[in-house]
Coordinates of C-alpha atoms in Angstrom, one line a residue:
Chain K
M5 CA -9.7 11.3 14.9
T6 CA -10.8 8.0 13.4
V7 CA -9.5 6.4 10.1
S8 CA -13.0 7.1 8.4
E9 CA -12.8 11.0 9.5
I10 CA -9.0 11.3 8.3
A11 CA -10.2 9.6 5.0
E12 CA -12.8 12.3 4.6
R13 CA -11.2 15.5 5.5
L14 CA -7.8 14.2 3.3
S15 CA -10.1 13.0 0.4
L16 CA -8.5 9.8 0.5
S17 CA -10.1 6.8 -1.4
P18 CA -10.6 3.9 1.1
L19 CA -9.6 0.4 -0.7
T20 CA -10.7 -1.3 2.3
L21 CA -12.5 0.1 5.4
P22 CA -13.7 -2.6 7.9
C23 CA -12.7 -0.8 11.2
G24 CA -13.0 2.7 10.1
E25 CA -13.6 3.9 13.9
R26 CA -10.3 3.2 14.7
E27 CA -8.3 5.9 16.3
I28 CA -5.1 7.4 14.5
G29 CA -2.5 8.5 17.1
G30 CA 0.6 9.2 14.9
A31 CA 2.2 8.3 11.3
Y32 CA 4.9 6.6 9.8
I33 CA 6.6 6.3 6.7
G34 CA 8.3 3.8 5.3
D35 CA 9.0 1.2 2.8
L36 CA 11.1 -1.5 4.2
L37 CA 9.0 -3.7 6.2
S38 CA 10.9 -5.0 8.9
W39 CA 11.8 -1.2 9.4
V40 CA 8.3 -0.3 9.6
M41 CA 7.8 -3.2 12.1
G42 CA 10.6 -2.3 14.2
R43 CA 9.5 1.4 14.3
A44 CA 5.8 2.1 13.6
Q45 CA 3.8 2.1 16.5
S46 CA 0.5 0.6 17.5
G47 CA -2.4 3.0 16.1
D48 CA -0.4 5.1 13.7
A49 CA -1.3 5.6 10.3
W50 CA 1.6 4.0 7.8
I51 CA 2.3 5.7 4.7
T52 CA 4.1 3.6 2.2
I53 CA 4.3 2.8 -1.7
M54 CA 4.4 -1.0 -1.0
S55 CA 1.5 -2.7 -2.2
N56 CA 2.6 -6.2 -2.0
V57 CA 0.6 -8.9 0.0
N58 CA 3.0 -8.7 2.8
I59 CA 1.8 -5.2 3.7
V60 CA -1.5 -6.8 5.2
A61 CA 0.5 -8.9 7.5
V62 CA 2.6 -6.2 8.7
A63 CA 0.1 -4.0 9.2
S64 CA -2.0 -6.6 11.3
L65 CA 0.8 -7.6 13.5
T66 CA 2.3 -4.1 13.9
D67 CA -1.4 -2.8 14.8
V68 CA -1.2 0.2 12.9
A69 CA -4.8 2.0 12.5
C70 CA -4.3 1.8 8.8
I71 CA -2.3 2.0 5.3
I72 CA -2.1 5.2 3.5
L73 CA -1.1 4.4 -0.1
A74 CA 0.8 7.3 -1.5
E75 CA 1.7 8.6 -5.0
G76 CA -1.2 7.0 -6.8
V77 CA -0.6 3.2 -5.9
T78 CA -3.3 1.0 -5.8
L79 CA -4.1 -2.9 -4.7
E80 CA -4.3 -5.9 -6.7
D81 CA -7.6 -7.9 -6.0
H82 CA -6.1 -10.5 -3.9
V83 CA -4.1 -7.9 -1.6
R84 CA -7.6 -6.5 -0.9
E85 CA -9.2 -9.7 -0.1
A86 CA -6.5 -10.4 2.1
A87 CA -6.8 -7.0 3.8
E88 CA -10.6 -7.5 4.1
Q89 CA -10.2 -10.9 5.9
K90 CA -7.7 -9.5 8.5
E91 CA -9.7 -6.4 9.2
V92 CA -7.0 -3.9 7.4
N93 CA -8.0 -0.4 6.5
I94 CA -6.4 0.6 3.5
L95 CA -6.7 3.9 1.8
C96 CA -5.1 5.5 -1.1
S97 CA -4.0 8.9 -2.6
D98 CA -2.3 10.7 -5.5
R99 CA -0.4 12.8 -3.1
T100 CA 3.2 12.1 -2.2
A101 CA 4.0 10.5 1.5
Y102 CA 5.2 14.4 2.6
E103 CA 2.2 16.0 1.6
L104 CA 0.4 13.1 3.3
A105 CA 2.1 13.5 6.2
K106 CA 1.9 16.8 6.3
S107 CA -1.9 17.2 6.0
L108 CA -2.1 14.5 8.7
A109 CA -0.1 16.3 11.3
G110 CA -2.5 19.2 11.3
L111 CA -5.2 17.0 12.4
I112 CA -3.7 14.4 14.6
Q113 CA -3.1 16.3 18.0
Chain O
M11 CA 5.7 -24.9 35.4
T12 CA 2.7 -26.1 33.8
E13 CA 2.5 -25.5 30.0
A14 CA -1.2 -23.8 29.4
V15 CA -1.5 -23.9 25.9
R16 CA 0.9 -24.9 22.5
F17 CA 0.4 -23.5 18.9
H18 CA 2.1 -25.8 16.3
F19 CA 2.8 -24.2 12.7
S20 CA 4.9 -25.5 9.6
V21 CA 5.9 -22.7 7.5
D22 CA 5.9 -23.3 4.0
G23 CA 9.2 -22.5 2.2
D24 CA 8.1 -21.4 -1.3
D25 CA 5.2 -19.3 -0.1
F26 CA 6.0 -15.4 0.5
S27 CA 2.1 -14.8 -0.1
S28 CA 1.3 -17.2 2.8
A29 CA 4.3 -16.3 5.3
G30 CA 2.5 -14.7 8.2
Q31 CA -0.2 -16.7 8.5
A32 CA 1.2 -18.4 11.5
S33 CA 1.5 -15.0 12.9
V34 CA -1.7 -14.0 12.4
Q35 CA -3.2 -16.8 13.6
V36 CA -0.9 -16.6 17.1
K37 CA -2.3 -12.8 17.2
K38 CA -5.8 -14.3 16.9
S39 CA -5.4 -17.0 19.6
L40 CA -3.2 -15.3 22.1
R41 CA -6.4 -12.4 21.8
Q42 CA -8.9 -15.0 23.1
L43 CA -6.5 -16.0 25.6
G44 CA -6.8 -12.3 27.1
I45 CA -3.1 -11.5 26.7
S46 CA -2.6 -7.6 26.6
P47 CA -2.3 -5.8 23.0
E48 CA 1.1 -4.8 23.4
T49 CA 2.5 -8.3 24.4
I50 CA 0.8 -9.6 21.4
R51 CA 2.3 -7.0 19.3
R52 CA 6.0 -8.2 20.3
V53 CA 5.0 -11.7 19.9
S54 CA 3.4 -11.7 16.7
V55 CA 6.3 -9.2 15.2
A56 CA 8.8 -11.4 16.6
M57 CA 7.4 -14.4 15.2
Y58 CA 6.7 -13.0 11.9
E59 CA 10.3 -11.8 11.3
G60 CA 11.1 -15.6 12.5
E61 CA 9.1 -16.9 9.5
I62 CA 10.3 -14.7 7.1
N63 CA 13.8 -15.5 7.7
M64 CA 12.6 -19.4 7.6
V65 CA 11.2 -18.5 3.9
I66 CA 13.8 -16.5 2.7
H67 CA 17.1 -18.5 3.9
A68 CA 15.9 -22.2 5.2
G69 CA 13.1 -23.4 2.7
G70 CA 10.6 -23.4 5.4
G71 CA 10.4 -25.1 8.9
Y72 CA 8.2 -24.9 12.0
A73 CA 7.1 -22.7 14.7
D74 CA 5.8 -23.6 18.0
V75 CA 4.6 -21.2 20.5
L76 CA 4.1 -21.9 24.2
V77 CA 2.1 -19.9 26.6
F78 CA 3.2 -20.7 30.2
E79 CA 1.6 -18.5 33.1
D80 CA 4.2 -16.0 33.5
H81 CA 5.9 -15.7 30.0
I82 CA 5.5 -17.0 26.2
E83 CA 8.1 -19.0 24.5
I84 CA 8.7 -19.1 20.6
Q85 CA 10.6 -21.8 19.0
L86 CA 11.7 -21.7 15.4
V87 CA 13.2 -24.5 13.9
D88 CA 14.6 -24.6 10.3
Q89 CA 16.9 -27.5 8.5
G90 CA 18.4 -24.4 6.4
P91 CA 21.8 -24.0 5.7
G92 CA 22.7 -22.4 8.8
I93 CA 24.0 -19.0 10.1
A94 CA 27.8 -18.6 9.5
D95 CA 28.5 -15.5 11.8
I96 CA 25.6 -14.6 14.4
E97 CA 27.1 -11.7 15.9
L98 CA 27.2 -10.2 12.3
A99 CA 23.6 -11.6 11.3
M100 CA 22.5 -9.7 14.5
Q101 CA 23.6 -6.6 13.2
E102 CA 21.3 -4.1 11.9
G103 CA 21.6 -3.2 8.1
F104 CA 23.5 -6.7 7.6
S105 CA 21.5 -8.9 5.3
T106 CA 22.4 -11.9 2.7
A107 CA 18.6 -11.8 1.2
P108 CA 18.8 -11.6 -2.6
D109 CA 17.3 -8.9 -4.6
N110 CA 14.1 -10.3 -5.6
I111 CA 13.4 -10.4 -1.9
R112 CA 14.4 -7.2 -1.2
S113 CA 12.1 -5.8 -4.1
L114 CA 9.3 -7.0 -2.0
G115 CA 10.5 -5.0 1.2
F116 CA 12.1 -7.4 3.0
G117 CA 16.0 -8.0 3.5
A118 CA 16.5 -4.7 5.5
G119 CA 18.8 -6.6 7.7
M120 CA 16.4 -5.9 10.6
G121 CA 14.7 -9.3 11.0
L122 CA 16.8 -10.6 13.8
P123 CA 17.6 -7.4 15.3
N124 CA 13.6 -6.9 15.6
M125 CA 13.4 -10.3 17.1
K126 CA 15.6 -9.3 19.9
R127 CA 14.1 -5.9 20.3
Y128 CA 10.7 -7.4 21.1
T129 CA 11.7 -10.0 23.2
D130 CA 13.1 -10.4 26.8
S131 CA 15.7 -13.0 25.6
M132 CA 16.7 -14.9 22.6
E133 CA 19.0 -17.8 21.8
I134 CA 19.9 -18.8 18.3
E135 CA 21.7 -22.4 17.7
S136 CA 23.0 -22.5 14.5
K137 CA 24.8 -25.7 12.6
L138 CA 26.0 -24.8 9.2
G139 CA 24.4 -27.4 6.6
E140 CA 22.0 -28.7 9.8
G141 CA 20.1 -25.7 10.7
T142 CA 19.0 -23.0 13.1
K143 CA 16.9 -23.1 16.0
I144 CA 15.7 -19.9 17.9
T145 CA 13.8 -19.7 21.0
M146 CA 12.6 -16.2 22.2
R147 CA 10.8 -15.6 25.3
V148 CA 8.5 -12.7 26.3
N149 CA 7.2 -11.9 29.8
L150 CA 3.9 -11.7 30.8

């Protein structure tokens, strides 16, 4: 299922969506950036509450399909701009990481 | 062995928001060279961890990426304080990063272990008070 489809099915708000057609193959939850870089897989949806500009580089380098900001976390404008520039999809939701992962698991085969 | 391509970057020591620019640029350049996505992922993550380390601990430095026919070499050089105990620094979870760095999501003690995890070989030369040179190799 693509990032755009997941966004619609889970009612996630797209903050940046330059590559909505990317397929999501799994999910990783974490806020420690090196931990994410060591463990997240290419094509994962990365669920986090971390919102500083470094998440854009981490998402780009680990090649995750998108970042999902949980618990109502939002982005500053300069982070959003960096994400557009580096073609990183970022979605957000008021739900917890657990609730998001539970819903995702039902959609990703 | 002939050196195909070399990329050189200086890493700004004070700027966390621009840390990663060199790695993202390397990612783009390697893609243009037709390197496989998984190899690009390994090289760019290892390099980003190195960049972050140079910003946190060493006041910056420089990074070179050399693309050979059968491997990619990443050299990270700084003139920071050096690593007192390399074996300890290589342990997952060990970190000397300050709290303000940790609040950004770094400093989990995974930087050097990740660099080793994502490369085929890694060599650290470090002298206290003089600096550190890390050479990593990813086979193609």
